[in-house]
Amino acid sequence: AQKITQTQPGMFVQEKEAVTLDCTYDTSDPSYGLFWYKQPSSGEMIFLIYQGSYDQQNATEGRYSLNFQKARKSANLVISASQLGDSAMYFCAMREASTDSWGKLQFGAGTQVVVTP
Amino acid sequence: DGGITQSPKYLFRKEGQNVTLSCEQNLNHDAMYWYRQDPGQGLRLIYYSQIVNDFQKGDIAEGYSVSREKKESFPLTVTSAQKNPTAFYLCASSIPPGGYGYTFGSGTRLTVV
């Protein structure tokens, strides 16, 4: 079963606008971590932001913030003031703490973001 | 600077040949991972290793093999048994579970010709 679901295959956003990328997840593990990565066309994976399941506050890193709604199992990424350099593929990922899932990151299918002038 | 080096960046393979993708890290990370990415899709786990001389199958291990003889190195062999090997391959490493410090290499793009 798919553990990470990203329902937006692609989206366009105008420069300087904010954009929200959706991510829902499925786990019965009480301890887990949620990640967002950016993948430009060069292929490298760039870490953006992390949210632990026990964190009380939503994570923020510069222009990136994570809207964590635990009861809804939702971890949406918000990019404020989009820039042309934000054009890339964005992946949501989860790490569960159970022994069987040791350290493994599970990824969603990704959302392609194109920022237009 | 610490990081992960994957080589080569591009690799072409004839059908029926085995090829080995290199992954080296100088981060002193215990855990290492291999992921496969197909166009427009997310990453799928092939193999992972928690410690030297130990490794486990991921979700799509068929047609692949790995070794972990040194902490720094985790090479991936794509064997002739892998029916559709054309893909982008990413290596990653991490500190032990509980942290969030995953580091990725820059990837190897494998094409079967």
PDB file of N, CA and C in Angstrom, chain A residues 19-23 36 48-49 64-67 75-79 90:
ATOM      1  N   VAL A  19       3.007  28.925  -2.577  1.00  0.00           N
ATOM      2  CA  VAL A  19       2.468  27.688  -3.129  1.00  0.00           C
ATOM      3  C   VAL A  19       2.445  26.626  -2.037  1.00  0.00           C
ATOM      4  N   THR A  20       1.394  25.813  -2.047  1.00  0.00           N
ATOM      5  CA  THR A  20       1.256  24.716  -1.083  1.00  0.00           C
ATOM      6  C   THR A  20       1.279  23.391  -1.815  1.00  0.00           C
ATOM      7  N   LEU A  21       2.171  22.516  -1.400  1.00  0.00           N
ATOM      8  CA  LEU A  21       2.287  21.183  -1.974  1.00  0.00           C
ATOM      9  C   LEU A  21       1.728  20.183  -0.977  1.00  0.00           C
ATOM     10  N   ASP A  22       0.797  19.347  -1.461  1.00  0.00           N
ATOM     11  CA  ASP A  22       0.085  18.448  -0.567  1.00  0.00           C
ATOM     12  C   ASP A  22       0.842  17.135  -0.353  1.00  0.00           C
ATOM     13  N   CYS A  23       0.732  16.611   0.846  1.00  0.00           N
ATOM     14  CA  CYS A  23       1.310  15.306   1.182  1.00  0.00           C
ATOM     15  C   CYS A  23       0.470  14.676   2.281  1.00  0.00           C
ATOM     16  N   TRP A  36      10.777  16.792   3.439  1.00  0.00           N
ATOM     17  CA  TRP A  36      10.558  17.306   2.084  1.00  0.00           C
ATOM     18  C   TRP A  36      11.916  17.526   1.436  1.00  0.00           C
ATOM     19  N   LEU A  48      14.982  19.963   2.439  1.00  0.00           N
ATOM     20  CA  LEU A  48      14.350  21.247   2.715  1.00  0.00           C
ATOM     21  C   LEU A  48      13.937  21.400   4.172  1.00  0.00           C
ATOM     22  N   ILE A  49      13.213  20.391   4.702  1.00  0.00           N
ATOM     23  CA  ILE A  49      12.595  20.580   5.998  1.00  0.00           C
ATOM     24  C   ILE A  49      12.214  19.233   6.596  1.00  0.00           C
ATOM     25  N   TYR A  64      10.490  28.063   3.646  1.00  0.00           N
ATOM     26  CA  TYR A  64       9.757  26.801   3.689  1.00  0.00           C
ATOM     27  C   TYR A  64       9.109  26.612   5.057  1.00  0.00           C
ATOM     28  N   SER A  65       7.866  26.188   5.047  1.00  0.00           N
ATOM     29  CA  SER A  65       7.209  25.806   6.293  1.00  0.00           C
ATOM     30  C   SER A  65       6.396  24.548   6.033  1.00  0.00           C
ATOM     31  N   LEU A  66       6.210  23.792   7.088  1.00  0.00           N
ATOM     32  CA  LEU A  66       5.484  22.531   6.967  1.00  0.00           C
ATOM     33  C   LEU A  66       4.196  22.660   7.778  1.00  0.00           C
ATOM     34  N   ASN A  67       3.082  22.475   7.132  1.00  0.00           N
ATOM     35  CA  ASN A  67       1.777  22.518   7.789  1.00  0.00           C
ATOM     36  C   ASN A  67       1.424  21.093   8.215  1.00  0.00           C
ATOM     37  N   ALA A  75       0.974  16.540   5.773  1.00  0.00           N
ATOM     38  CA  ALA A  75       2.230  17.281   6.003  1.00  0.00           C
ATOM     39  C   ALA A  75       2.529  18.122   4.766  1.00  0.00           C
ATOM     40  N   ASN A  76       1.767  19.162   4.594  1.00  0.00           N
ATOM     41  CA  ASN A  76       1.899  19.982   3.389  1.00  0.00           C
ATOM     42  C   ASN A  76       3.061  20.954   3.501  1.00  0.00           C
ATOM     43  N   LEU A  77       3.754  21.138   2.390  1.00  0.00           N
ATOM     44  CA  LEU A  77       4.869  22.089   2.317  1.00  0.00           C
ATOM     45  C   LEU A  77       4.359  23.406   1.748  1.00  0.00           C
ATOM     46  N   VAL A  78       4.701  24.486   2.407  1.00  0.00           N
ATOM     47  CA  VAL A  78       4.364  25.815   1.929  1.00  0.00           C
ATOM     48  C   VAL A  78       5.652  26.550   1.564  1.00  0.00           C
ATOM     49  N   ILE A  79       5.726  27.007   0.332  1.00  0.00           N
ATOM     50  CA  ILE A  79       6.859  27.817  -0.114  1.00  0.00           C
ATOM     51  C   ILE A  79       6.342  29.238  -0.266  1.00  0.00           C
ATOM     52  N   TYR A  90       9.401  18.148  -6.256  1.00  0.00           N
ATOM     53  CA  TYR A  90       9.395  18.150  -4.794  1.00  0.00           C
ATOM     54  C   TYR A  90       8.830  16.830  -4.290  1.00  0.00           C
TER      55      TYR A  90
END
